[in-house]
Amino acid sequence: MAEGNKVTLHGSWLSLYTKRVELALKTKGIPFEFVEADLNNKSPLLLKYNPVHKKVPVLVRNGKPILSHSGSVLEYIDETWKTGPGLLPEDPYERARVRFWASFVHQQVFESLSLACRSDGEVQEKAIKELLEKLKTFEEGMKEFFPDSIDSIERTKNLGLLDIVLYSGFGAHKVPEEVLGTKIIDPEKTPLIFSWLTALNELPLVKELTPPHEKLVAVLQFFRNNALKCGAA
Amino acid sequence: MAEGNKVTLHGSWLSLYTKRVELALKTKGIPFEFVEADLNNKSPLLLKYNPVHKKVPVLVRNGKPILSHSGSVLEYIDETWKTGPGLLPEDPYERARVRFWASFVHQQVFESLSLACRSDGEVQEKAIKELLEKLKTFEEGMKEFFPDSIDSIERTKNLGLLDIVLYSGFGAHKVPEEVLGTKIIDPEKTPLIFSWLTALNELPLVKELTPPHEKLVAVLQFFRNNALKCGAA
């Protein structure tokens, strides 16, 4: 019976999507076992749980896998464990607003960053320009959410879906900034996002989750070199 | 006060995403006013409501716009109007499964169809091959959902998120089949999806929403010619 209630997360230390699920579980105070997947030699168990995408993260509860796709695992966590703070607000209109912006960060803003990281020359230049424009759009949108400044203590109490998605994509913004040699989260151009990320990165829960800067720089540099070699962009 | 409760959908007859919202509202029995947007000359109202993407559909309730992104409007509809059948199941695990597959159809399967429609030669050939493989994966996944055959009468009672997303992408599958000159929804290769779509297309609610075949063929042909001319793939 104890086995039935076990929560296991199959993930990887370098997967941004794994970080999301970890942060959501920890925010809710849900105990879980973490299984570090070998991405070069995926285990039969991981392939059994996720035959469609063969990817981490996979959350397993009561022996049943919950597959990750566009934040659906975060919604599952929020719906399953009602204790702890809600990742989404109660009101349907506010929920829709949070989902819209989370999706904007995930699909639009992060996509431009990802393209910038795997390209060079004109393609990279265009991707960085679009990235900065989208961050500005996000900044403007967020002014409605946060009429006052971002308070790190306040955020500790109310970590939600949008914080988690923003952190997973841009928490370690200094990593692509170093690899690409350009400022991405600029305190002058997008002060609200800059303060927000600074506040998030100060939280003990977040610090604990974030791998050392140098290790992430090495990983991103490795991915970037590979992508450029294969013409992935 | 009456104005406050008004539901308006700004959409377009040729937008698949508009069809989703229309079908969800009609499934729930929610009265709404439909405003056909001029996509070549977008109204100031539409731009005011959706300054980020400047796109339809936009659902407006109580004067507040609910923006469409990755099915978030459908979730909003399901959370706001509790009357009528639920678009998502109650159980969090089942909800996660529906969201996962809806996202698979929307992001993976439909993306291959879309690429096939805007390309030719080798790119098109590869896109069609991937499309058929993804449809097969979806068929396999759906066997767990529908251990018995798809019953059109049963489906009328229980139209849900997955039906709506599948219909919006593939309800009019005969249109790309004619334009591309190839079978997409094959009764022999993916019999479950074929029966499912056939059952969906028989519903009066769905028939009413679907524009005439010839009109859709002309639109797709126009888009395809434009995309090929601009090298959009």
Coordinates of C-alpha atoms in Angstrom, one line a residue:
Chain A
M1 CA 0.0 0.0 0.0
A2 CA 2.9 2.4 0.8
E3 CA 4.2 1.6 -2.7
G4 CA 0.9 2.8 -4.1
N5 CA 1.3 6.3 -2.7
K6 CA 4.8 6.7 -3.8
V7 CA 5.7 9.7 -6.0
T8 CA 8.7 9.3 -8.2
L9 CA 10.1 11.9 -10.6
H10 CA 12.3 10.6 -13.5
G11 CA 14.3 13.6 -14.6
S12 CA 17.6 15.1 -15.5
W13 CA 19.6 17.7 -13.8
L14 CA 20.1 19.6 -17.0
S15 CA 16.4 19.5 -18.2
L16 CA 14.5 22.7 -17.7
Y17 CA 11.2 20.8 -17.8
T18 CA 12.4 18.6 -15.0
K19 CA 13.2 21.7 -12.9
R20 CA 9.6 22.9 -13.4
V21 CA 8.1 19.7 -11.9
E22 CA 10.7 19.6 -9.1
L23 CA 9.9 23.2 -8.2
A24 CA 6.2 22.6 -8.3
L25 CA 6.4 19.5 -6.1
K26 CA 8.7 21.3 -3.6
T27 CA 6.4 24.4 -3.6
K28 CA 3.5 22.1 -2.6
G29 CA 5.6 20.3 -0.1
I30 CA 5.1 16.9 -1.7
P31 CA 7.7 14.2 -0.8
F32 CA 9.1 12.4 -3.8
E33 CA 11.9 10.2 -5.0
F34 CA 14.1 11.6 -7.8
V35 CA 15.5 9.2 -10.4
E36 CA 18.3 10.8 -12.5
A37 CA 17.8 9.4 -16.0
D38 CA 20.8 8.6 -18.2
L39 CA 19.8 10.5 -21.4
N40 CA 22.4 8.6 -23.5
N41 CA 21.1 5.2 -22.4
K42 CA 17.4 5.5 -21.4
S43 CA 16.2 2.9 -19.0
P44 CA 13.5 0.4 -20.1
L45 CA 11.4 1.8 -17.3
L46 CA 11.5 5.3 -18.7
L47 CA 10.7 4.1 -22.2
K48 CA 7.8 2.0 -20.8
Y49 CA 6.4 5.1 -19.0
N50 CA 6.8 7.5 -21.9
P51 CA 6.7 5.5 -25.1
V52 CA 5.5 8.5 -27.2
H53 CA 8.2 11.1 -26.5
K54 CA 10.8 8.9 -24.7
K55 CA 11.7 12.0 -22.7
V56 CA 12.0 13.2 -19.1
P57 CA 10.4 14.4 -17.0
V58 CA 8.0 11.6 -16.1
L59 CA 6.1 11.9 -12.8
V60 CA 4.9 8.5 -11.5
R61 CA 2.2 8.3 -8.9
N62 CA 0.4 5.2 -7.8
G63 CA 2.4 3.4 -10.4
K64 CA 0.8 5.5 -13.2
P65 CA 2.9 7.9 -15.3
I66 CA 1.8 11.5 -15.8
L67 CA 3.4 12.7 -19.0
S68 CA 4.7 16.2 -19.5
H69 CA 3.4 18.3 -22.3
S70 CA 2.9 22.1 -22.2
G71 CA 2.6 22.3 -18.5
S72 CA 0.0 19.6 -18.1
V73 CA 2.0 18.0 -15.3
L74 CA 1.9 21.2 -13.3
E75 CA -1.8 21.3 -13.7
Y76 CA -2.0 17.7 -12.5
I77 CA 0.1 18.5 -9.4
D78 CA -2.1 21.5 -8.6
E79 CA -5.3 19.4 -9.0
T80 CA -4.1 16.4 -7.1
W81 CA -2.5 18.0 -4.0
K82 CA -4.8 20.6 -2.6
T83 CA -2.6 21.2 0.4
G84 CA -0.1 24.0 0.1
P85 CA -0.4 27.1 -2.1
G86 CA -2.3 26.8 -5.4
L87 CA -0.1 27.1 -8.4
L88 CA -3.0 28.7 -10.3
P89 CA -5.4 31.2 -8.9
E90 CA -9.0 30.1 -8.1
D91 CA -10.9 32.5 -10.4
P92 CA -11.3 31.2 -14.0
Y93 CA -10.5 34.6 -15.6
E94 CA -7.3 34.9 -13.6
R95 CA -6.4 31.3 -14.4
A96 CA -6.8 32.0 -18.1
R97 CA -4.5 35.0 -17.8
V98 CA -1.8 33.0 -16.0
R99 CA -2.1 30.2 -18.6
F100 CA -1.9 32.6 -21.4
W101 CA 1.3 34.3 -20.2
A102 CA 2.9 31.0 -19.1
S103 CA 2.3 29.8 -22.6
F104 CA 3.7 33.0 -24.1
V105 CA 6.9 32.6 -22.0
H106 CA 7.2 28.9 -22.8
Q107 CA 6.3 29.0 -26.5
Q108 CA 7.3 32.4 -27.7
V109 CA 10.0 33.9 -25.6
F110 CA 11.9 30.7 -24.8
E111 CA 11.7 29.6 -28.4
S112 CA 13.6 32.8 -29.5
L113 CA 16.2 32.2 -26.8
S114 CA 16.5 28.6 -27.9
L115 CA 17.0 29.6 -31.5
A116 CA 19.6 32.2 -30.6
C117 CA 21.5 29.5 -28.7
R118 CA 21.7 27.2 -31.7
S119 CA 22.4 29.6 -34.5
D120 CA 24.9 32.3 -35.5
G121 CA 25.2 35.2 -38.0
E122 CA 22.0 36.8 -39.2
V123 CA 19.7 34.1 -37.8
Q124 CA 21.1 34.6 -34.3
E125 CA 20.9 38.3 -34.6
K126 CA 17.2 38.2 -35.7
A127 CA 16.5 35.7 -32.9
I128 CA 18.0 37.9 -30.2
K129 CA 16.1 40.9 -31.5
E130 CA 12.9 39.0 -31.4
L131 CA 13.7 37.7 -27.9
L132 CA 14.2 41.2 -26.6
E133 CA 11.0 42.4 -28.2
K134 CA 9.0 39.5 -26.7
L135 CA 10.5 40.1 -23.3
K136 CA 9.4 43.7 -23.6
T137 CA 5.9 42.5 -24.5
F138 CA 5.9 40.2 -21.4
E139 CA 7.2 43.0 -19.2
E140 CA 4.3 45.2 -20.4
G141 CA 1.8 42.4 -19.8
M142 CA 3.1 41.8 -16.3
K143 CA 2.6 45.4 -15.2
E144 CA -1.1 44.5 -14.9
F145 CA -0.2 41.5 -12.7
F146 CA 2.2 43.4 -10.5
P147 CA 1.2 47.0 -10.1
D148 CA 3.7 47.3 -7.3
S149 CA 7.3 46.1 -7.3
I150 CA 8.2 42.4 -7.0
D151 CA 8.8 41.6 -3.4
S152 CA 10.9 38.5 -2.9
I153 CA 9.3 37.7 0.5
E154 CA 5.9 38.0 -1.0
R155 CA 6.9 35.7 -3.9
T156 CA 8.2 33.0 -1.5
K157 CA 4.7 32.7 -0.1
N158 CA 2.9 32.6 -3.5
L159 CA 5.1 30.7 -6.0
G160 CA 2.8 29.9 -8.9
L161 CA 2.7 28.5 -12.4
L162 CA 4.1 31.7 -14.0
D163 CA 7.0 31.9 -11.5
I164 CA 7.9 28.3 -12.2
V165 CA 7.7 28.6 -16.0
L166 CA 9.7 31.9 -15.9
Y167 CA 12.3 30.4 -13.6
S168 CA 12.7 27.3 -15.8
G169 CA 13.3 29.3 -18.9
F170 CA 15.2 32.4 -17.6
G171 CA 16.2 31.8 -14.0
A172 CA 19.8 31.0 -15.2
H173 CA 19.8 33.9 -17.8
K174 CA 23.4 34.6 -17.0
V175 CA 24.3 31.3 -18.7
P176 CA 23.1 32.2 -22.2
E177 CA 24.2 35.8 -21.6
E178 CA 27.8 34.5 -21.1
V179 CA 27.7 32.0 -24.0
L180 CA 26.1 34.4 -26.5
G181 CA 28.0 37.4 -25.2
T182 CA 24.9 39.6 -24.9
K183 CA 22.6 41.0 -22.2
I184 CA 19.2 39.3 -22.2
I185 CA 17.5 40.2 -19.0
D186 CA 18.4 43.9 -18.9
P187 CA 17.6 45.8 -15.6
E188 CA 17.0 49.0 -17.7
K189 CA 14.9 47.6 -20.5
T190 CA 12.9 45.1 -18.6
P191 CA 13.2 46.1 -14.9
L192 CA 10.2 44.2 -13.7
I193 CA 11.4 40.9 -15.1
F194 CA 14.9 41.6 -13.9
S195 CA 13.6 42.2 -10.3
W196 CA 11.3 39.2 -10.5
L197 CA 14.1 36.9 -11.6
T198 CA 16.4 38.3 -9.0
A199 CA 13.8 37.7 -6.3
L200 CA 13.1 34.2 -7.5
N201 CA 16.8 33.3 -7.6
E202 CA 17.2 34.4 -3.9
L203 CA 14.7 31.8 -2.7
P204 CA 16.3 28.9 -0.9
L205 CA 14.1 26.5 -2.8
V206 CA 15.3 27.8 -6.1
K207 CA 18.9 28.1 -5.1
E208 CA 18.9 24.4 -4.1
L209 CA 17.5 23.5 -7.6
T210 CA 19.9 25.5 -9.8
P211 CA 23.1 23.8 -10.9
P212 CA 26.4 25.8 -10.7
H213 CA 26.8 28.5 -13.3
E214 CA 30.0 27.0 -14.8
K215 CA 28.4 23.6 -15.2
L216 CA 25.5 25.1 -17.1
V217 CA 27.7 27.2 -19.3
A218 CA 29.7 24.1 -20.3
V219 CA 26.4 22.2 -21.1
L220 CA 25.0 25.1 -23.2
Q221 CA 28.3 25.6 -25.0
F222 CA 28.3 21.9 -25.8
F223 CA 24.7 21.9 -27.1
R224 CA 25.5 25.1 -29.1
N225 CA 28.6 23.7 -30.8
N226 CA 26.7 20.5 -31.7
A227 CA 23.8 22.4 -33.1
L228 CA 26.0 24.7 -35.2
K229 CA 27.9 21.6 -36.5
C230 CA 24.7 19.9 -37.5
G231 CA 23.0 23.1 -38.8
A232 CA 20.1 22.6 -36.4
A233 CA 18.8 26.1 -36.7
Chain B
M1 CA -26.2 44.7 -16.2
A2 CA -27.3 42.6 -19.2
E3 CA -24.3 43.9 -21.1
G4 CA -22.1 42.6 -18.3
N5 CA -23.1 39.0 -18.8
K6 CA -22.8 39.1 -22.6
V7 CA -20.6 36.6 -24.3
T8 CA -19.1 37.6 -27.6
L9 CA -16.8 35.5 -29.8
H10 CA -14.6 37.4 -32.3
G11 CA -13.6 34.8 -34.8
S12 CA -13.3 33.8 -38.4
W13 CA -15.2 31.2 -40.4
L14 CA -11.9 29.8 -41.7
S15 CA -10.0 29.7 -38.4
L16 CA -9.7 26.2 -36.9
Y17 CA -9.1 27.7 -33.5
T18 CA -12.3 29.7 -33.7
K19 CA -14.2 26.4 -34.5
R20 CA -12.8 25.0 -31.3
V21 CA -14.2 27.8 -29.2
E22 CA -17.6 27.8 -31.0
L23 CA -17.9 24.0 -30.6
A24 CA -17.0 24.2 -26.9
L25 CA -19.6 27.0 -26.3
K26 CA -22.3 25.1 -28.2
T27 CA -21.5 21.9 -26.4
K28 CA -22.0 23.6 -23.1
G29 CA -25.2 25.3 -24.4
I30 CA -23.8 28.9 -23.8
P31 CA -25.5 31.6 -25.8
F32 CA -23.1 34.0 -27.5
E33 CA -22.8 36.6 -30.2
F34 CA -20.4 35.8 -33.0
V35 CA -18.5 38.6 -34.6
E36 CA -16.8 37.7 -37.9
A37 CA -13.5 39.4 -38.0
D38 CA -12.0 40.9 -41.2
L39 CA -8.6 39.3 -41.1
N40 CA -7.3 41.7 -43.8
N41 CA -8.4 44.8 -41.9
K42 CA -8.5 44.0 -38.2
S43 CA -10.8 46.1 -36.2
P44 CA -9.5 48.4 -33.4
L45 CA -11.6 46.5 -31.0
L46 CA -9.9 43.2 -31.9
L47 CA -6.5 44.8 -31.6
K48 CA -7.4 46.3 -28.3
Y49 CA -8.6 42.9 -27.0
N50 CA -5.6 40.9 -28.3
P51 CA -2.6 43.3 -28.5
V52 CA -0.1 40.6 -28.1
H53 CA -1.0 38.2 -30.9
K54 CA -3.5 40.3 -32.8
K55 CA -5.4 37.2 -33.8
V56 CA -8.7 35.5 -33.5
P57 CA -10.4 33.9 -31.6
V58 CA -11.0 36.2 -28.7
L59 CA -13.8 35.4 -26.3
V60 CA -15.1 38.4 -24.5
R61 CA -17.2 37.9 -21.3
N62 CA -18.2 40.7 -18.9
G63 CA -16.2 43.0 -21.1
K64 CA -13.0 41.1 -20.4
P65 CA -11.1 39.3 -23.2
I66 CA -10.0 35.7 -22.7
L67 CA -7.1 35.1 -25.1
S68 CA -6.6 31.9 -26.9
H69 CA -3.4 30.0 -26.4
S70 CA -2.9 26.2 -26.4
G71 CA -6.5 25.4 -25.5
S72 CA -6.5 27.8 -22.5
V73 CA -9.9 29.2 -23.7
L74 CA -11.4 25.8 -23.6
E75 CA -10.2 25.3 -20.0
Y76 CA -11.7 28.7 -19.2
I77 CA -15.1 27.7 -20.7
D78 CA -15.1 24.5 -18.8
E79 CA -14.2 26.2 -15.5
T80 CA -16.6 29.1 -15.9
W81 CA -19.8 27.3 -17.0
K82 CA -20.4 24.3 -14.8
T83 CA -23.7 23.5 -16.4
G84 CA -23.7 21.1 -19.3
P85 CA -21.2 18.3 -19.8
G86 CA -17.7 18.8 -18.7
L87 CA -15.1 19.2 -21.4
L88 CA -12.5 17.5 -19.2
P89 CA -13.0 14.5 -16.9
E90 CA -13.2 15.1 -13.1
D91 CA -10.3 12.9 -12.1
P92 CA -6.8 14.6 -12.2
Y93 CA -5.1 11.6 -13.8
E94 CA -7.7 11.3 -16.5
R95 CA -7.5 15.1 -17.1
A96 CA -3.8 14.8 -17.5
R97 CA -4.2 12.1 -20.0
V98 CA -6.7 14.1 -22.0
R99 CA -4.5 17.2 -21.9
F100 CA -1.5 15.2 -23.0
W101 CA -3.2 13.7 -26.1
A102 CA -5.0 16.9 -27.0
S103 CA -1.6 18.6 -26.9
F104 CA -0.1 15.8 -29.0
V105 CA -2.8 16.2 -31.7
H106 CA -2.5 20.0 -31.6
Q107 CA 1.3 20.4 -31.5
Q108 CA 2.6 17.2 -33.1
V109 CA 0.1 15.7 -35.5
F110 CA -1.4 18.9 -36.8
E111 CA 2.1 20.5 -37.2
S112 CA 3.0 17.8 -39.6
L113 CA -0.2 18.3 -41.6
S114 CA 0.4 22.0 -41.7
L115 CA 4.0 21.5 -42.9
A116 CA 2.7 19.1 -45.6
C117 CA 0.2 21.7 -46.8
R118 CA 2.8 24.5 -47.2
S119 CA 5.6 22.5 -48.8
D120 CA 6.3 20.2 -51.8
G121 CA 9.0 17.8 -53.0
E122 CA 11.1 16.0 -50.3
V123 CA 9.9 18.3 -47.5
Q124 CA 6.3 17.5 -48.2
E125 CA 7.0 13.8 -48.6
K126 CA 8.8 13.7 -45.2
A127 CA 6.0 15.7 -43.5
I128 CA 3.3 13.3 -44.8
K129 CA 5.3 10.3 -43.6
E130 CA 5.7 11.8 -40.2
L131 CA 2.0 12.8 -40.1
L132 CA 0.9 9.2 -40.8
E133 CA 3.3 7.8 -38.1
K134 CA 2.0 10.3 -35.6
L135 CA -1.6 9.4 -36.5
K136 CA -0.7 5.8 -35.8
T137 CA 0.8 6.7 -32.4
F138 CA -2.4 8.6 -31.6
E139 CA -4.5 5.6 -32.7
E140 CA -2.5 3.3 -30.4
G141 CA -2.8 5.7 -27.5
M142 CA -6.6 6.1 -28.1
K143 CA -7.2 2.3 -27.8
E144 CA -6.8 2.7 -24.1
F145 CA -9.4 5.4 -24.1
F146 CA -11.9 3.6 -26.3
P147 CA -11.7 -0.1 -25.6
D148 CA -14.9 -0.5 -27.6
S149 CA -15.8 1.1 -30.9
I150 CA -16.7 4.8 -31.2
D151 CA -20.4 5.2 -31.0
S152 CA -21.7 8.4 -32.5
I153 CA -24.7 8.6 -30.2
E154 CA -22.5 8.1 -27.1
R155 CA -20.2 10.9 -28.4
T156 CA -23.0 13.3 -28.8
K157 CA -23.6 13.1 -25.1
N158 CA -20.0 13.4 -24.1
L159 CA -18.2 15.8 -26.5
G160 CA -15.0 16.7 -24.7
L161 CA -11.7 18.5 -25.2
L162 CA -10.1 15.8 -27.2
D163 CA -13.1 15.5 -29.6
I164 CA -13.0 19.3 -30.1
V165 CA -9.3 19.4 -30.7
L166 CA -9.4 16.4 -33.0
Y167 CA -12.4 17.9 -35.0
S168 CA -10.7 21.3 -35.4
G169 CA -7.6 19.7 -36.9
F170 CA -8.9 16.8 -38.8
G171 CA -12.7 17.0 -39.0
A172 CA -12.4 18.3 -42.6
H173 CA -9.6 15.8 -43.5
K174 CA -11.0 15.4 -46.9
V175 CA -9.9 19.0 -47.7
P176 CA -6.1 18.4 -47.4
E177 CA -6.6 14.9 -48.9
E178 CA -8.0 16.5 -52.0
V179 CA -5.4 19.4 -52.1
L180 CA -2.4 17.1 -51.4
G181 CA -3.8 14.2 -53.4
T182 CA -3.1 11.7 -50.7
K183 CA -5.1 9.7 -48.1
I184 CA -4.6 11.0 -44.5
I185 CA -7.3 9.5 -42.4
D186 CA -7.2 5.9 -43.7
P187 CA -9.9 3.5 -42.5
E188 CA -7.5 0.6 -42.8
K189 CA -4.4 2.1 -41.1
T190 CA -6.1 4.1 -38.4
P191 CA -9.6 2.6 -38.2
L192 CA -10.4 4.1 -34.7
I193 CA -9.6 7.7 -35.7
F194 CA -11.5 7.2 -39.0
S195 CA -14.7 6.0 -37.1
W196 CA -14.3 8.7 -34.5
L197 CA -14.1 11.5 -37.1
T198 CA -16.9 9.9 -39.1
A199 CA -19.1 9.9 -35.9
L200 CA -18.1 13.5 -35.0
N201 CA -18.9 14.7 -38.5
E202 CA -22.4 13.2 -38.2
L203 CA -23.3 15.3 -35.2
P204 CA -25.8 18.1 -36.1
L205 CA -23.7 20.5 -33.9
V206 CA -20.6 19.7 -36.0
K207 CA -22.3 19.8 -39.4
E208 CA -23.6 23.2 -38.7
L209 CA -20.1 24.5 -37.9
T210 CA -18.3 23.0 -40.9
P211 CA -18.0 25.2 -44.0
P212 CA -18.8 23.6 -47.4
H213 CA -16.0 21.3 -48.7
E214 CA -15.4 23.3 -51.9
K215 CA -15.0 26.5 -50.0
L216 CA -12.4 25.0 -47.7
V217 CA -10.5 23.4 -50.6
A218 CA -10.3 26.8 -52.3
V219 CA -9.0 28.4 -49.1
L220 CA -6.4 25.7 -48.5
Q221 CA -5.3 25.9 -52.1
F222 CA -4.9 29.6 -51.8
F223 CA -2.8 29.3 -48.6
R224 CA -0.7 26.6 -50.1
N225 CA 0.1 28.5 -53.3
N226 CA 1.0 31.6 -51.2
A227 CA 3.2 29.5 -48.9
L228 CA 5.0 27.8 -51.8
K229 CA 5.5 31.2 -53.5
C230 CA 7.0 32.7 -50.3
G231 CA 9.0 29.5 -49.4
A232 CA 7.2 29.4 -46.0
A233 CA 8.2 25.8 -45.3

